[in-house]
Amino acid sequence: MADGKRAGAATPSIEVEAGPRTVRISNPDRVYFPAVSLTKRDLVDYYLLVSEGIVRALALRPCMLHRFPDGIAGEKVHQKRVPRGAPPWLETVRVTFPRYNRHADELCVTEIASVIWAVQMSTVEFHPWNSRRPDVEQPDEWRIDLDPGPECDWARVRRVAGVTAQVLDELGAVGFPKTSGGRGLHVCVRIRPDHGFGDVRRAALAFAREVERRAQADVTTTWWRKDRDPAKLFVDYNQNARDHTLAAAYSVRGTARATVSAPVTWQEIPDCEPDDFTVLTMPARYERLGDLHAAIDDSAYDIAQLLEWADRDERAGLAEPPAQGE
């Protein structure tokens, strides 16, 4: 960790081994998290330690980078395009944005060296798509974002997580929970890549409405933020819309304490706190438990039943809100 170095202080470059490759790290002692004295080198070391987990979470997915060139106290840059001058071994995936008639060649992680290169480029957070390079228009991951309102406490998030787990179990779907790195929880479910983003979003909305039915005192699916009860938890189905991303499992977040979007077990949720998981605490946890999402690719859920729920809801007059990010 840093010993009083300034965020902008220049220090000699180093070279680190990242799998079979060597990646040059400039200014390794630049402080990124002043409150906990964490440096760029500390980020590199963290991502190397959780390499198997972060590569699994990002593998073959278009990935948006959240960069902090001057540390988290400075400006955050959302970067989709890999810049010119990237090493020749770095892999990318092309995605299009029809609304703007544009495209971007985004980072496509296939090895830990890609992650370390991104950290060298001042990346703190990794935000992957829910589809992969073989067909970026066919998602293979359904994301359940348990997003607390400004007055929603963690106890409510825990309760809704329990209902979420129950509904998933009844569907026969395997959910892999993780903290968001903020105040909420995410659940990742591998699905068959048989549908486009529109159908996956409809399925996610149908699931959210079922959770709301079972936990009406705690949950809202109200679309417009201004109309939501601030004390309730929003099950954010729109995270499954095209070009919407979530922080990956094991991604560091740009928070003062360097929190991490940490995989957890369902059994841990009643007793854990969001701030338990940071760059400082995760190494020992990962060494002890390994990657809690290691089995995420072992099975893929068929969303057909959720689409039947969506059809039922629409026949009952529950309209689908407009998608954003198309």
mmCIF file of C-alpha atoms in Angstrom:
data_model
loop_
_atom_site.group_PDB
_atom_site.id
_atom_site.type_symbol
_atom_site.label_atom_id
_atom_site.label_comp_id
_atom_site.label_asym_id
_atom_site.label_seq_id
_atom_site.Cartn_x
_atom_site.Cartn_y
_atom_site.Cartn_z
ATOM 1 C CA MET A 1 0.000 0.000 0.000
ATOM 2 C CA ALA A 2 0.996 3.603 -0.519
ATOM 3 C CA ASP A 3 2.994 5.545 2.032
ATOM 4 C CA GLY A 4 1.863 9.114 1.591
ATOM 5 C CA LYS A 5 2.335 9.319 -2.186
ATOM 6 C CA ARG A 6 0.277 11.803 -4.158
ATOM 7 C CA ALA A 7 -2.325 10.630 -6.659
ATOM 8 C CA GLY A 8 -0.398 12.225 -9.503
ATOM 9 C CA ALA A 9 3.130 11.344 -8.394
ATOM 10 C CA ALA A 10 5.222 9.647 -11.077
ATOM 11 C CA THR A 11 7.253 6.598 -10.050
ATOM 12 C CA PRO A 12 9.411 4.247 -12.131
ATOM 13 C CA SER A 13 7.623 1.693 -14.278
ATOM 14 C CA ILE A 14 7.642 -1.978 -13.373
ATOM 15 C CA GLU A 15 6.933 -5.172 -15.282
ATOM 16 C CA VAL A 16 4.562 -7.832 -13.954
ATOM 17 C CA GLU A 17 3.978 -11.377 -15.068
ATOM 18 C CA ALA A 18 0.369 -11.945 -16.105
ATOM 19 C CA GLY A 19 0.065 -15.545 -17.190
ATOM 20 C CA PRO A 20 2.547 -16.108 -20.027
ATOM 21 C CA ARG A 21 2.799 -12.387 -20.771
ATOM 22 C CA THR A 22 4.692 -9.489 -19.269
ATOM 23 C CA VAL A 23 2.777 -6.240 -18.842
ATOM 24 C CA ARG A 24 4.453 -2.911 -18.177
ATOM 25 C CA ILE A 25 2.879 -0.843 -15.403
ATOM 26 C CA SER A 26 3.674 2.867 -15.367
ATOM 27 C CA ASN A 27 3.434 4.900 -12.157
ATOM 28 C CA PRO A 28 2.675 1.843 -9.981
ATOM 29 C CA ASP A 29 2.703 3.911 -6.787
ATOM 30 C CA ARG A 30 0.049 6.361 -7.963
ATOM 31 C CA VAL A 31 -2.618 6.463 -5.264
ATOM 32 C CA TYR A 32 -6.062 5.514 -6.540
ATOM 33 C CA PHE A 33 -7.912 5.181 -3.219
ATOM 34 C CA PRO A 34 -6.604 7.840 -0.811
ATOM 35 C CA ALA A 35 -8.849 6.880 2.117
ATOM 36 C CA VAL A 36 -7.308 3.407 2.288
ATOM 37 C CA SER A 37 -3.933 4.237 0.678
ATOM 38 C CA LEU A 38 -4.330 1.829 -2.224
ATOM 39 C CA THR A 39 -2.232 2.298 -5.343
ATOM 40 C CA LYS A 40 -2.279 1.227 -8.944
ATOM 41 C CA ARG A 41 0.140 -1.568 -8.007
ATOM 42 C CA ASP A 42 -2.286 -2.738 -5.318
ATOM 43 C CA LEU A 43 -5.010 -2.990 -7.979
ATOM 44 C CA VAL A 44 -2.697 -5.008 -10.206
ATOM 45 C CA ASP A 45 -1.841 -7.355 -7.341
ATOM 46 C CA TYR A 46 -5.513 -7.777 -6.442
ATOM 47 C CA TYR A 47 -6.591 -8.658 -9.971
ATOM 48 C CA LEU A 48 -3.690 -11.090 -10.345
ATOM 49 C CA LEU A 49 -4.763 -12.818 -7.135
ATOM 50 C CA VAL A 50 -8.385 -13.271 -8.303
ATOM 51 C CA SER A 51 -7.333 -13.902 -11.905
ATOM 52 C CA GLU A 52 -9.348 -17.064 -12.453
ATOM 53 C CA GLY A 53 -12.518 -15.470 -11.104
ATOM 54 C CA ILE A 54 -12.296 -12.159 -12.952
ATOM 55 C CA VAL A 55 -11.389 -13.835 -16.258
ATOM 56 C CA ARG A 56 -14.345 -16.204 -15.894
ATOM 57 C CA ALA A 57 -16.675 -13.272 -15.246
ATOM 58 C CA LEU A 58 -15.425 -11.356 -18.306
ATOM 59 C CA ALA A 59 -14.554 -14.158 -20.703
ATOM 60 C CA LEU A 60 -15.422 -13.360 -24.340
ATOM 61 C CA ARG A 61 -17.810 -10.533 -23.366
ATOM 62 C CA PRO A 62 -17.718 -7.005 -24.750
ATOM 63 C CA CYS A 63 -16.491 -4.999 -21.799
ATOM 64 C CA MET A 64 -16.850 -1.331 -20.954
ATOM 65 C CA LEU A 65 -14.044 0.057 -18.821
ATOM 66 C CA HIS A 66 -14.545 2.565 -16.031
ATOM 67 C CA ARG A 67 -11.236 4.413 -15.872
ATOM 68 C CA PHE A 68 -9.992 6.801 -13.198
ATOM 69 C CA PRO A 69 -6.822 8.391 -14.617
ATOM 70 C CA ASP A 70 -6.331 10.534 -11.495
ATOM 71 C CA GLY A 71 -7.659 8.083 -8.940
ATOM 72 C CA ILE A 72 -11.218 7.875 -7.677
ATOM 73 C CA ALA A 73 -11.190 11.488 -6.537
ATOM 74 C CA GLY A 74 -10.822 12.528 -10.173
ATOM 75 C CA GLU A 75 -12.963 12.198 -13.251
ATOM 76 C CA LYS A 76 -14.421 8.824 -14.206
ATOM 77 C CA VAL A 77 -14.124 7.910 -17.880
ATOM 78 C CA HIS A 78 -16.519 5.377 -19.434
ATOM 79 C CA GLN A 79 -14.521 3.795 -22.244
ATOM 80 C CA LYS A 80 -16.000 1.406 -24.769
ATOM 81 C CA ARG A 81 -13.351 1.472 -27.474
ATOM 82 C CA VAL A 82 -9.903 -0.058 -27.116
ATOM 83 C CA PRO A 83 -7.517 2.774 -27.989
ATOM 84 C CA ARG A 84 -4.918 2.738 -30.701
ATOM 85 C CA GLY A 85 -1.556 1.466 -29.570
ATOM 86 C CA ALA A 86 -2.929 -1.507 -27.628
ATOM 87 C CA PRO A 87 -0.646 -4.572 -27.688
ATOM 88 C CA PRO A 88 -1.184 -6.880 -30.688
ATOM 89 C CA TRP A 89 -2.166 -9.795 -28.486
ATOM 90 C CA LEU A 90 -5.080 -7.901 -26.906
ATOM 91 C CA GLU A 91 -8.397 -9.248 -28.187
ATOM 92 C CA THR A 92 -11.491 -7.209 -29.003
ATOM 93 C CA VAL A 93 -15.090 -7.759 -30.067
ATOM 94 C CA ARG A 94 -17.022 -5.445 -32.365
ATOM 95 C CA VAL A 95 -20.444 -4.242 -31.247
ATOM 96 C CA THR A 96 -22.773 -1.964 -33.170
ATOM 97 C CA PHE A 97 -25.041 0.846 -32.047
ATOM 98 C CA PRO A 98 -27.805 1.018 -34.671
ATOM 99 C CA ARG A 99 -29.406 4.130 -33.217
ATOM 100 C CA TYR A 100 -26.240 6.090 -33.935
ATOM 101 C CA ASN A 101 -25.029 4.071 -36.939
ATOM 102 C CA ARG A 102 -21.745 3.486 -35.144
ATOM 103 C CA HIS A 103 -19.676 0.614 -33.829
ATOM 104 C CA ALA A 104 -16.987 0.010 -31.234
ATOM 105 C CA ASP A 105 -14.232 -2.551 -30.836
ATOM 106 C CA GLU A 106 -14.491 -3.273 -27.119
ATOM 107 C CA LEU A 107 -12.107 -5.179 -24.902
ATOM 108 C CA CYS A 108 -12.730 -8.939 -25.020
ATOM 109 C CA VAL A 109 -10.979 -10.642 -22.135
ATOM 110 C CA THR A 110 -9.516 -14.059 -22.851
ATOM 111 C CA GLU A 111 -6.652 -14.038 -20.328
ATOM 112 C CA ILE A 112 -5.529 -12.220 -17.203
ATOM 113 C CA ALA A 113 -3.018 -10.131 -19.157
ATOM 114 C CA SER A 114 -5.981 -8.331 -20.775
ATOM 115 C CA VAL A 115 -7.236 -7.336 -17.327
ATOM 116 C CA ILE A 116 -3.806 -6.135 -16.198
ATOM 117 C CA TRP A 117 -3.371 -4.136 -19.415
ATOM 118 C CA ALA A 118 -6.688 -2.420 -18.616
ATOM 119 C CA VAL A 119 -5.507 -1.612 -15.083
ATOM 120 C CA GLN A 120 -2.375 -0.125 -16.595
ATOM 121 C CA MET A 121 -4.750 2.077 -18.593
ATOM 122 C CA SER A 122 -6.225 3.292 -15.251
ATOM 123 C CA THR A 123 -9.240 0.953 -15.252
ATOM 124 C CA VAL A 124 -10.757 0.288 -11.844
ATOM 125 C CA GLU A 125 -14.140 -1.214 -12.816
ATOM 126 C CA PHE A 126 -15.004 -3.812 -15.473
ATOM 127 C CA HIS A 127 -18.558 -3.793 -16.872
ATOM 128 C CA PRO A 128 -19.258 -6.649 -19.301
ATOM 129 C CA TRP A 129 -22.235 -7.269 -21.567
ATOM 130 C CA ASN A 130 -24.476 -10.276 -20.882
ATOM 131 C CA SER A 131 -23.613 -11.783 -24.267
ATOM 132 C CA ARG A 132 -20.402 -13.142 -25.756
ATOM 133 C CA ARG A 133 -18.328 -12.715 -28.876
ATOM 134 C CA PRO A 134 -19.645 -15.752 -30.797
ATOM 135 C CA ASP A 135 -23.015 -13.934 -31.031
ATOM 136 C CA VAL A 136 -23.239 -10.617 -29.221
ATOM 137 C CA GLU A 137 -26.968 -10.341 -30.055
ATOM 138 C CA GLN A 138 -27.901 -13.521 -28.128
ATOM 139 C CA PRO A 139 -27.435 -13.097 -24.358
ATOM 140 C CA ASP A 140 -26.252 -16.094 -22.370
ATOM 141 C CA GLU A 141 -26.706 -14.442 -18.983
ATOM 142 C CA TRP A 142 -29.815 -13.178 -17.236
ATOM 143 C CA ARG A 143 -29.044 -10.574 -14.607
ATOM 144 C CA ILE A 144 -31.193 -9.876 -11.563
ATOM 145 C CA ASP A 145 -30.288 -6.497 -10.090
ATOM 146 C CA LEU A 146 -31.647 -5.971 -6.586
ATOM 147 C CA ASP A 147 -31.327 -2.188 -6.500
ATOM 148 C CA PRO A 148 -32.287 -0.514 -3.206
ATOM 149 C CA GLY A 149 -33.979 2.870 -3.231
ATOM 150 C CA PRO A 150 -32.328 5.732 -1.354
ATOM 151 C CA GLU A 151 -34.238 4.911 1.843
ATOM 152 C CA CYS A 152 -34.108 1.109 1.492
ATOM 153 C CA ASP A 153 -31.982 -0.570 4.145
ATOM 154 C CA TRP A 154 -29.820 -3.681 3.862
ATOM 155 C CA ALA A 155 -32.288 -5.750 5.899
ATOM 156 C CA ARG A 156 -34.827 -5.272 3.103
ATOM 157 C CA VAL A 157 -32.254 -6.271 0.476
ATOM 158 C CA ARG A 158 -31.619 -9.459 2.445
ATOM 159 C CA ARG A 159 -35.330 -10.285 2.614
ATOM 160 C CA VAL A 160 -35.787 -9.787 -1.114
ATOM 161 C CA ALA A 161 -32.736 -11.929 -1.798
ATOM 162 C CA GLY A 162 -34.472 -14.753 0.070
ATOM 163 C CA VAL A 163 -37.589 -14.413 -2.092
ATOM 164 C CA THR A 164 -35.428 -14.259 -5.214
ATOM 165 C CA ALA A 165 -33.692 -17.488 -4.268
ATOM 166 C CA GLN A 166 -37.046 -19.170 -3.625
ATOM 167 C CA VAL A 167 -38.479 -18.236 -7.018
ATOM 168 C CA LEU A 168 -35.306 -19.286 -8.804
ATOM 169 C CA ASP A 169 -35.409 -22.643 -7.032
ATOM 170 C CA GLU A 170 -39.022 -23.191 -8.071
ATOM 171 C CA LEU A 171 -38.067 -22.426 -11.673
ATOM 172 C CA GLY A 172 -35.130 -24.819 -11.569
ATOM 173 C CA ALA A 173 -32.726 -21.975 -12.357
ATOM 174 C CA VAL A 174 -29.337 -21.725 -10.654
ATOM 175 C CA GLY A 175 -28.528 -18.216 -9.500
ATOM 176 C CA PHE A 176 -25.070 -17.044 -8.503
ATOM 177 C CA PRO A 177 -25.342 -14.056 -6.138
ATOM 178 C CA LYS A 178 -22.788 -11.337 -5.564
ATOM 179 C CA THR A 179 -22.713 -7.997 -3.849
ATOM 180 C CA SER A 180 -22.909 -5.043 -6.191
ATOM 181 C CA GLY A 181 -20.005 -3.315 -4.506
ATOM 182 C CA GLY A 182 -22.531 -0.685 -3.477
ATOM 183 C CA ARG A 183 -25.744 -1.135 -1.485
ATOM 184 C CA GLY A 184 -27.391 -3.884 -3.526
ATOM 185 C CA LEU A 185 -27.056 -7.425 -4.783
ATOM 186 C CA HIS A 186 -26.765 -8.962 -8.232
ATOM 187 C CA VAL A 187 -27.705 -12.499 -9.231
ATOM 188 C CA CYS A 188 -26.274 -13.995 -12.425
ATOM 189 C CA VAL A 189 -28.047 -16.876 -14.167
ATOM 190 C CA ARG A 190 -26.595 -18.605 -17.200
ATOM 191 C CA ILE A 191 -29.226 -19.067 -19.893
ATOM 192 C CA ARG A 192 -29.342 -20.732 -23.265
ATOM 193 C CA PRO A 193 -28.362 -18.195 -25.954
ATOM 194 C CA ASP A 194 -31.606 -18.812 -27.836
ATOM 195 C CA HIS A 195 -33.195 -15.370 -27.553
ATOM 196 C CA GLY A 196 -32.458 -11.740 -28.259
ATOM 197 C CA PHE A 197 -32.184 -8.954 -25.721
ATOM 198 C CA GLY A 198 -35.867 -8.082 -25.991
ATOM 199 C CA ASP A 199 -37.027 -11.534 -24.914
ATOM 200 C CA VAL A 200 -34.474 -11.754 -22.111
ATOM 201 C CA ARG A 201 -35.654 -8.388 -20.797
ATOM 202 C CA ARG A 202 -39.301 -9.551 -20.966
ATOM 203 C CA ALA A 203 -38.359 -12.683 -19.046
ATOM 204 C CA ALA A 204 -36.497 -10.617 -16.448
ATOM 205 C CA LEU A 205 -39.516 -8.334 -16.043
ATOM 206 C CA ALA A 206 -41.845 -11.318 -15.551
ATOM 207 C CA PHE A 207 -39.523 -12.651 -12.859
ATOM 208 C CA ALA A 208 -39.337 -9.240 -11.177
ATOM 209 C CA ARG A 209 -43.132 -9.016 -11.093
ATOM 210 C CA GLU A 210 -43.356 -12.445 -9.469
ATOM 211 C CA VAL A 211 -40.902 -11.376 -6.777
ATOM 212 C CA GLU A 212 -42.965 -8.220 -6.290
ATOM 213 C CA ARG A 213 -46.165 -10.246 -5.863
ATOM 214 C CA ARG A 214 -44.544 -12.264 -3.094
ATOM 215 C CA ALA A 215 -42.885 -9.314 -1.355
ATOM 216 C CA GLN A 216 -45.181 -6.363 -2.002
ATOM 217 C CA ALA A 217 -44.100 -4.531 1.134
ATOM 218 C CA ASP A 218 -40.468 -4.618 0.047
ATOM 219 C CA VAL A 219 -40.352 -4.601 -3.760
ATOM 220 C CA THR A 220 -41.300 -2.335 -6.618
ATOM 221 C CA THR A 221 -41.116 -2.792 -10.383
ATOM 222 C CA THR A 222 -42.374 0.734 -11.080
ATOM 223 C CA TRP A 223 -40.561 1.960 -14.161
ATOM 224 C CA TRP A 224 -40.111 5.673 -13.538
ATOM 225 C CA ARG A 225 -37.737 6.471 -10.702
ATOM 226 C CA LYS A 226 -39.807 9.494 -9.595
ATOM 227 C CA ASP A 227 -42.823 7.224 -9.050
ATOM 228 C CA ARG A 228 -41.060 4.635 -6.894
ATOM 229 C CA ASP A 229 -41.317 4.389 -3.137
ATOM 230 C CA PRO A 230 -37.763 5.355 -2.053
ATOM 231 C CA ALA A 231 -37.881 2.851 0.804
ATOM 232 C CA LYS A 232 -38.485 -0.107 -1.515
ATOM 233 C CA LEU A 233 -36.128 -2.235 -3.560
ATOM 234 C CA PHE A 234 -36.363 -2.003 -7.342
ATOM 235 C CA VAL A 235 -35.796 -5.286 -9.185
ATOM 236 C CA ASP A 236 -34.065 -3.727 -12.180
ATOM 237 C CA TYR A 237 -34.971 -5.886 -15.166
ATOM 238 C CA ASN A 238 -33.655 -3.242 -17.574
ATOM 239 C CA GLN A 239 -30.111 -4.387 -16.850
ATOM 240 C CA ASN A 240 -30.885 -7.060 -19.466
ATOM 241 C CA ALA A 241 -31.466 -4.515 -22.238
ATOM 242 C CA ARG A 242 -28.942 -4.294 -25.050
ATOM 243 C CA ASP A 243 -25.732 -2.402 -24.188
ATOM 244 C CA HIS A 244 -26.580 -2.290 -20.479
ATOM 245 C CA THR A 245 -23.831 -3.547 -18.226
ATOM 246 C CA LEU A 246 -23.199 -4.425 -14.593
ATOM 247 C CA ALA A 247 -19.938 -4.543 -12.675
ATOM 248 C CA ALA A 248 -18.428 -7.992 -13.071
ATOM 249 C CA ALA A 249 -17.906 -10.439 -10.254
ATOM 250 C CA TYR A 250 -14.598 -9.495 -8.576
ATOM 251 C CA SER A 251 -14.602 -6.027 -10.125
ATOM 252 C CA VAL A 252 -13.351 -3.330 -7.810
ATOM 253 C CA ARG A 253 -15.707 -0.351 -7.509
ATOM 254 C CA GLY A 254 -14.781 3.306 -7.469
ATOM 255 C CA THR A 255 -15.751 3.803 -3.826
ATOM 256 C CA ALA A 256 -13.736 5.363 -1.031
ATOM 257 C CA ARG A 257 -13.142 1.993 0.657
ATOM 258 C CA ALA A 258 -12.345 0.135 -2.596
ATOM 259 C CA THR A 259 -15.303 -2.204 -2.282
ATOM 260 C CA VAL A 260 -15.587 -5.223 -4.569
ATOM 261 C CA SER A 261 -18.531 -6.841 -6.332
ATOM 262 C CA ALA A 262 -17.990 -10.050 -4.409
ATOM 263 C CA PRO A 263 -19.487 -13.477 -5.057
ATOM 264 C CA VAL A 264 -21.298 -14.750 -1.972
ATOM 265 C CA THR A 265 -23.316 -17.826 -1.106
ATOM 266 C CA TRP A 266 -27.049 -17.594 -0.490
ATOM 267 C CA GLN A 267 -26.366 -18.788 3.046
ATOM 268 C CA GLU A 268 -24.012 -15.844 3.726
ATOM 269 C CA ILE A 269 -26.448 -13.108 2.744
ATOM 270 C CA PRO A 270 -28.389 -12.976 6.060
ATOM 271 C CA ASP A 271 -25.170 -12.252 7.950
ATOM 272 C CA CYS A 272 -22.908 -10.304 5.582
ATOM 273 C CA GLU A 273 -22.634 -6.554 5.067
ATOM 274 C CA PRO A 274 -21.826 -4.825 1.760
ATOM 275 C CA ASP A 275 -18.685 -3.229 3.163
ATOM 276 C CA ASP A 276 -17.264 -6.598 4.240
ATOM 277 C CA PHE A 277 -15.789 -7.058 0.758
ATOM 278 C CA THR A 278 -12.925 -4.779 -0.282
ATOM 279 C CA VAL A 279 -9.583 -4.973 -2.038
ATOM 280 C CA LEU A 280 -8.074 -5.386 1.426
ATOM 281 C CA THR A 281 -10.341 -8.213 2.619
ATOM 282 C CA MET A 282 -10.907 -10.176 -0.584
ATOM 283 C CA PRO A 283 -7.442 -11.756 -0.970
ATOM 284 C CA ALA A 284 -7.751 -13.855 2.197
ATOM 285 C CA ARG A 285 -11.354 -14.703 1.348
ATOM 286 C CA TYR A 286 -10.457 -15.803 -2.176
ATOM 287 C CA GLU A 287 -7.539 -17.855 -0.910
ATOM 288 C CA ARG A 288 -9.865 -19.593 1.549
ATOM 289 C CA LEU A 289 -12.939 -20.118 -0.673
ATOM 290 C CA GLY A 290 -11.719 -19.889 -4.253
ATOM 291 C CA ASP A 291 -14.118 -18.677 -6.915
ATOM 292 C CA LEU A 292 -17.684 -19.090 -5.650
ATOM 293 C CA HIS A 293 -18.884 -18.686 -9.247
ATOM 294 C CA ALA A 294 -16.661 -21.472 -10.584
ATOM 295 C CA ALA A 295 -19.677 -23.614 -11.546
ATOM 296 C CA ILE A 296 -21.620 -20.853 -13.293
ATOM 297 C CA ASP A 297 -21.090 -22.318 -16.761
ATOM 298 C CA ASP A 298 -22.049 -25.859 -15.776
ATOM 299 C CA SER A 299 -25.710 -25.464 -16.765
ATOM 300 C CA ALA A 300 -27.879 -23.053 -18.739
ATOM 301 C CA TYR A 301 -31.504 -22.241 -17.955
ATOM 302 C CA ASP A 302 -34.240 -22.186 -20.599
ATOM 303 C CA ILE A 303 -36.250 -18.965 -20.152
ATOM 304 C CA ALA A 304 -39.337 -20.430 -21.886
ATOM 305 C CA GLN A 305 -41.375 -20.528 -18.659
ATOM 306 C CA LEU A 306 -40.524 -16.910 -17.888
ATOM 307 C CA LEU A 307 -41.656 -15.911 -21.373
ATOM 308 C CA GLU A 308 -44.948 -17.707 -20.663
ATOM 309 C CA TRP A 309 -45.238 -15.620 -17.494
ATOM 310 C CA ALA A 310 -44.554 -12.501 -19.594
ATOM 311 C CA ASP A 311 -47.331 -13.475 -22.044
ATOM 312 C CA ARG A 312 -49.712 -14.025 -19.106
ATOM 313 C CA ASP A 313 -48.888 -10.643 -17.592
ATOM 314 C CA GLU A 314 -49.327 -8.851 -20.902
ATOM 315 C CA ARG A 315 -52.720 -10.521 -21.460
ATOM 316 C CA ALA A 316 -53.682 -9.268 -18.012
ATOM 317 C CA GLY A 317 -52.905 -5.721 -19.093
ATOM 318 C CA LEU A 318 -49.439 -5.336 -17.557
ATOM 319 C CA ALA A 319 -47.578 -3.478 -20.251
ATOM 320 C CA GLU A 320 -43.854 -3.800 -20.853
ATOM 321 C CA PRO A 321 -42.113 -0.450 -20.205
ATOM 322 C CA PRO A 322 -40.020 0.956 -23.037
ATOM 323 C CA ALA A 323 -36.473 -0.370 -23.242
ATOM 324 C CA GLN A 324 -33.546 1.985 -22.981
ATOM 325 C CA GLY A 325 -30.102 1.622 -24.505
ATOM 326 C CA GLU A 326 -31.234 -0.011 -27.723
#
